[in-house]
Short mmCIF file of N, CA and C in Angstrom, two decimals:
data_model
loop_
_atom_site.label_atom_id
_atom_site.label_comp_id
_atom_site.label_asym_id
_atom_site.label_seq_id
_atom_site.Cartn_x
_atom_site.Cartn_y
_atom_site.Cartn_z
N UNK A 190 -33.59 112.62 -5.29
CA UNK A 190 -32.34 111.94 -5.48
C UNK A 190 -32.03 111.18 -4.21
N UNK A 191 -31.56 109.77 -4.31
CA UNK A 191 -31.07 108.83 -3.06
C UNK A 191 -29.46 108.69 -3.04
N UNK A 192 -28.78 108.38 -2.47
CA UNK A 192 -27.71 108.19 -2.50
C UNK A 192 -26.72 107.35 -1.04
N UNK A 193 -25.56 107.46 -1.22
CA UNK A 193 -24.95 107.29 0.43
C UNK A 193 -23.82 107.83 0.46
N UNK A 194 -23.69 108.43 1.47
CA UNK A 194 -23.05 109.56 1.67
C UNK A 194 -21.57 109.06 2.25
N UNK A 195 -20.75 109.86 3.26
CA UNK A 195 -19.89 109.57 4.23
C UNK A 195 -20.53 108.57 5.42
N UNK A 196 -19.64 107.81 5.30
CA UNK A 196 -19.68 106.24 5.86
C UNK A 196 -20.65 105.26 5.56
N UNK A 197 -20.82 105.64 4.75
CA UNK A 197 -21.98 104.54 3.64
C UNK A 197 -23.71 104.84 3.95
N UNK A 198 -23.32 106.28 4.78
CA UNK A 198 -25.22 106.84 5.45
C UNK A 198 -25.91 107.00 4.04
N UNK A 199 -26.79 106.85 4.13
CA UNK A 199 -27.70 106.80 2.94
C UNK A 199 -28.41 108.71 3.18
N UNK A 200 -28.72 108.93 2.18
CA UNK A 200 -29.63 110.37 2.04
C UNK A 200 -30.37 110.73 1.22
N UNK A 201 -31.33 111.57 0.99
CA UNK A 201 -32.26 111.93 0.33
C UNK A 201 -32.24 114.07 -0.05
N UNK A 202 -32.31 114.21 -1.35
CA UNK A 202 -32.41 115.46 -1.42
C UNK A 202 -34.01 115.63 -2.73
N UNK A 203 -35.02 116.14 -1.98
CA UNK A 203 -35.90 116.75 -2.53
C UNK A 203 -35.61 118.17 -3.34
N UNK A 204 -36.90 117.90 -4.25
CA UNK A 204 -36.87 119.35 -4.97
C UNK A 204 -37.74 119.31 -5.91
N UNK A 205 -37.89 120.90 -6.50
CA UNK A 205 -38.78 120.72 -7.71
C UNK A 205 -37.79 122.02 -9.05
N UNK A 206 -38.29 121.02 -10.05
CA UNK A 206 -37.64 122.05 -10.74
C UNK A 206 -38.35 123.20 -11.29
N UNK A 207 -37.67 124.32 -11.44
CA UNK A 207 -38.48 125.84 -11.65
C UNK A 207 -38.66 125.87 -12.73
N UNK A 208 -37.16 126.05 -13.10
CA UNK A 208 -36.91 126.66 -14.57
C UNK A 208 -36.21 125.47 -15.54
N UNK A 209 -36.18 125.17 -16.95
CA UNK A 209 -35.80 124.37 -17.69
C UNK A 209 -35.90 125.08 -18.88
N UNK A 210 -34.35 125.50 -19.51
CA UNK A 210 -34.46 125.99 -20.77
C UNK A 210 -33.08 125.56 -21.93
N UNK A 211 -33.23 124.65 -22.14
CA UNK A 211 -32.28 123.56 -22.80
C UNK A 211 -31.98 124.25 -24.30
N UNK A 212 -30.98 124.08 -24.79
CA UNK A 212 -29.90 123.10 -23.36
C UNK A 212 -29.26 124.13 -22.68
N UNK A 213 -29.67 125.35 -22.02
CA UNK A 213 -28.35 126.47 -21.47
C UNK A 213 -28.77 126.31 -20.06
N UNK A 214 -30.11 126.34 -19.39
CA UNK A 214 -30.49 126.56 -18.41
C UNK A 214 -30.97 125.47 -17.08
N UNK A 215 -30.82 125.27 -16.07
CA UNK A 215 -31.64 124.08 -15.17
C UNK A 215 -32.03 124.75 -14.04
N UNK A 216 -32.97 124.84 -13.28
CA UNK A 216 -32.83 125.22 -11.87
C UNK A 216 -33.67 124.49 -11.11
N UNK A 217 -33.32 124.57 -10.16
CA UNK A 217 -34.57 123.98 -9.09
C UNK A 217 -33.85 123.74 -7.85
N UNK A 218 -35.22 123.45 -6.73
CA UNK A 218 -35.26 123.84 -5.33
C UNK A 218 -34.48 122.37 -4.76
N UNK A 219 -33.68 122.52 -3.73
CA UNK A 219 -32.81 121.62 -2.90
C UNK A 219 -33.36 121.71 -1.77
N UNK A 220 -33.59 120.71 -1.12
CA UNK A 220 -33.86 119.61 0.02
C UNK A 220 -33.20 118.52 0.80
N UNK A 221 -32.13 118.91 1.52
CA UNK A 221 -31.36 117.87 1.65
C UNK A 221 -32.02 116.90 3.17
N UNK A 222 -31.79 115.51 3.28
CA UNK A 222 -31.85 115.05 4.66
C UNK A 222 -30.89 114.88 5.83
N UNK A 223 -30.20 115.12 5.12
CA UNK A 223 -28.85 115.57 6.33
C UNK A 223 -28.57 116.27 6.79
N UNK A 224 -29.33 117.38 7.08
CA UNK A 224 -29.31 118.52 7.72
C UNK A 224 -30.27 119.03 8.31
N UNK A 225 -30.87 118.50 9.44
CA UNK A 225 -31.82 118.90 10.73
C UNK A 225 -32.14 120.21 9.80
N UNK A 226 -33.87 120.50 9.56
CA UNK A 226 -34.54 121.42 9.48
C UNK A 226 -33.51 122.60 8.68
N UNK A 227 -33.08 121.74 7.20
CA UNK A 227 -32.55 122.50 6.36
C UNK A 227 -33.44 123.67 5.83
N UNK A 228 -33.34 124.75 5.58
CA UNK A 228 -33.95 125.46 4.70
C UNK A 228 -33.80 125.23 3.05
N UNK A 229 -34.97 124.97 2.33
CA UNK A 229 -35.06 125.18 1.24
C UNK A 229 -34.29 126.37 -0.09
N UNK A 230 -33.03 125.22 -0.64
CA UNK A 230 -32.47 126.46 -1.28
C UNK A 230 -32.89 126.17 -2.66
N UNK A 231 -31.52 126.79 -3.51
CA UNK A 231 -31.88 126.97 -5.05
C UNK A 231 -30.33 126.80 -5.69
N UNK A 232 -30.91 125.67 -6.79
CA UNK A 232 -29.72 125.11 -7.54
C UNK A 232 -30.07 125.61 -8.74
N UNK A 233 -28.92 126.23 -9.45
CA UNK A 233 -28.67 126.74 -11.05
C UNK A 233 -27.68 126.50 -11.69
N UNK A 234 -28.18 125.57 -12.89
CA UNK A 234 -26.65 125.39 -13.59
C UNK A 234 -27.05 126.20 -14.89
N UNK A 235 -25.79 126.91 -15.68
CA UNK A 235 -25.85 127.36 -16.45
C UNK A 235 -24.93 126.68 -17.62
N UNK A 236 -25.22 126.80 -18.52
CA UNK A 236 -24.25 125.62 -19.21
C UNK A 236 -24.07 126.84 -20.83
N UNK A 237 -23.22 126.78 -21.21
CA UNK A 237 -22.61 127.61 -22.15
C UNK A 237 -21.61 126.93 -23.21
N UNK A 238 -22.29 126.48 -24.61
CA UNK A 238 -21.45 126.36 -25.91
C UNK A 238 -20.69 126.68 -26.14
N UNK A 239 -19.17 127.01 -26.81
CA UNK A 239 -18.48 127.42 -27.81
C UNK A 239 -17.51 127.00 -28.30
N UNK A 240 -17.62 126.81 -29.55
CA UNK A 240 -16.45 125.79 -29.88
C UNK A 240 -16.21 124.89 -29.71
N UNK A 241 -17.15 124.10 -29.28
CA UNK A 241 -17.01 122.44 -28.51
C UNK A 241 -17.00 122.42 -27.77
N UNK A 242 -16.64 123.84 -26.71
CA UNK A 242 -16.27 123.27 -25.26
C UNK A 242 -17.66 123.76 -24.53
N UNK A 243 -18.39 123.35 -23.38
CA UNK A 243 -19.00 123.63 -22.72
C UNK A 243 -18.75 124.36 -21.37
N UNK A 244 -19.00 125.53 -20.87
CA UNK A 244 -18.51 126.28 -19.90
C UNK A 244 -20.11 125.75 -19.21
N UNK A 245 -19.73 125.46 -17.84
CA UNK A 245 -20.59 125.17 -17.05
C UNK A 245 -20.40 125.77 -15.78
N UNK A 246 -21.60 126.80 -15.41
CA UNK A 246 -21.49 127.65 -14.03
C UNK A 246 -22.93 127.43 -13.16
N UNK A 247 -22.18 126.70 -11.64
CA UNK A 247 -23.27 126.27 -10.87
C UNK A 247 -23.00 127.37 -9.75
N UNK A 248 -24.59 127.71 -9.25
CA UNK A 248 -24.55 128.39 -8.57
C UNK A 248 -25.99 127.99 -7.76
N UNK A 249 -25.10 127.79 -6.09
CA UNK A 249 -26.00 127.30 -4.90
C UNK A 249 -26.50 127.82 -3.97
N UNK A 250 -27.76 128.57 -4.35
CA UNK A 250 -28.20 129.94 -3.92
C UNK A 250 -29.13 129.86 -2.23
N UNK A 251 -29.13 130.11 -0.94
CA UNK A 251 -30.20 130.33 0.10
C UNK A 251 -29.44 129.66 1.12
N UNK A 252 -27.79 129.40 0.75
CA UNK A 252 -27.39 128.71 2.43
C UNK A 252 -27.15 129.67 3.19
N UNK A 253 -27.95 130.40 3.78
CA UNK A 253 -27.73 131.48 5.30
C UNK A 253 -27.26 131.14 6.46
N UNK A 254 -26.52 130.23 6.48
CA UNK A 254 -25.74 129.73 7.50
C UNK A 254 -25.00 129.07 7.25
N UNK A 255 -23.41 129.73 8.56
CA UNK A 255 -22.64 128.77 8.58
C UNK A 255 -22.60 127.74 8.21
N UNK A 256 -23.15 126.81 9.02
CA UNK A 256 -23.93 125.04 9.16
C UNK A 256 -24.18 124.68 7.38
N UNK A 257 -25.15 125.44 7.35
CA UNK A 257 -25.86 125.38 5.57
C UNK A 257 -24.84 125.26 4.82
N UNK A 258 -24.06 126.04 4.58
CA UNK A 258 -22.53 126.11 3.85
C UNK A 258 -21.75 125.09 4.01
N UNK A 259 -21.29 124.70 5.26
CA UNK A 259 -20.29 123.64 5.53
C UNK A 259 -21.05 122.21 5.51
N UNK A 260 -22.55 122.29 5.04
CA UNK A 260 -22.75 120.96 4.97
C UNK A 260 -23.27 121.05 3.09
N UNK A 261 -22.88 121.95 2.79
CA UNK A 261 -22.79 121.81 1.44
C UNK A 261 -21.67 121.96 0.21
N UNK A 262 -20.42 121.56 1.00
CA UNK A 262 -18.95 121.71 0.07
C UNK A 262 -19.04 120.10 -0.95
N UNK A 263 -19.76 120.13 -1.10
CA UNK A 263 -19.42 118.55 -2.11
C UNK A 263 -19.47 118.74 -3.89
N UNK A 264 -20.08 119.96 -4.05
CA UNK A 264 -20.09 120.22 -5.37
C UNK A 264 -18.66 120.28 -6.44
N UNK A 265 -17.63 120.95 -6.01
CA UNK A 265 -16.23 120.70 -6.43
C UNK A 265 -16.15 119.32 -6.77
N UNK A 266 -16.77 118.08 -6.01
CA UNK A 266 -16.32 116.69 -6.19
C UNK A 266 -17.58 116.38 -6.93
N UNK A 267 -18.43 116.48 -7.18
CA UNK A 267 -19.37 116.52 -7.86
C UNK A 267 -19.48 116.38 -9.55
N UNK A 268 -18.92 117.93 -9.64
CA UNK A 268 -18.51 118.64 -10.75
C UNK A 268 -17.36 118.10 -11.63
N UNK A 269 -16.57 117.56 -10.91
CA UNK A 269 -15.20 116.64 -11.15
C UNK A 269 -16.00 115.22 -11.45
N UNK A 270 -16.80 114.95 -10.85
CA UNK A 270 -16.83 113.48 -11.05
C UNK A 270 -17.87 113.60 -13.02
N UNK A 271 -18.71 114.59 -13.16
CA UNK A 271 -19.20 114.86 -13.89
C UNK A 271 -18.65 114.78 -15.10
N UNK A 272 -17.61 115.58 -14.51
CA UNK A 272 -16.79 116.49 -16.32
C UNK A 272 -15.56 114.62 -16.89
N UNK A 273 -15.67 114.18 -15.90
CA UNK A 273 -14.64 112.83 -15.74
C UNK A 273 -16.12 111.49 -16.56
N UNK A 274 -17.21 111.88 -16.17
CA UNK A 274 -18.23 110.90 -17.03
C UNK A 274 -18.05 111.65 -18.64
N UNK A 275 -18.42 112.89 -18.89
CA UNK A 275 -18.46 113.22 -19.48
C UNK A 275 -17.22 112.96 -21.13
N UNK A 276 -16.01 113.30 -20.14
CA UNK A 276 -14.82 113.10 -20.69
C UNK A 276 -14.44 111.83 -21.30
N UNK A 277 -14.80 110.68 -20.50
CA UNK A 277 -14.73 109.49 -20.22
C UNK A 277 -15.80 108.53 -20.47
N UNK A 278 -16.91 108.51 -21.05
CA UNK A 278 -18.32 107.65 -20.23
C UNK A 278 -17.81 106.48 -20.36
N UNK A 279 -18.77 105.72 -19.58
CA UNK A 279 -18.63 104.18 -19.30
C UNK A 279 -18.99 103.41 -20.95
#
């Protein structure tokens, strides 16, 4: 994935995906470039039917550090911008 970040920096997050079990399941390994000699974590979304509505639970598994953590709060805005395509598409 490419993108640009805070102040228009551009970035890169590698990965591979593990697991794929549709439509409930996604996972796979995170790689970010913005973070000097990140360690390799693990992204899981779980996604859940009922009734129309979709319950969706992400969970951002291997940040062992402080640093790791605080350079990974963007998912809340993420998740929002998501459920707002979703709600909304273009």
């Amino acid at each position: 994935m490419r993108g640009n970040g805070v102040g228009d920096k551009p970035f890169t997050v590698a990965g591979v995906y593990r697991k794929i079990e549709r439509p409930r399941l996604l996972v796979f390994t995170w790689l970010p470039s913005w973070q000097e000699n990140a360690p390799e974590t693990l992204v899981r979304w779980d996604l859940q039917e009922k009734n129309g509505v979709t319950t969706v639970r992400l969970t951002h598994s291997g940040l062992t550090s402080e640093s790791s953590r605080a350079s990974h709060r963007g998912w809340p805005q993420i998740l929002g911008w998501l459920q707002a395509y979703v709600e909304h598409p273009i």
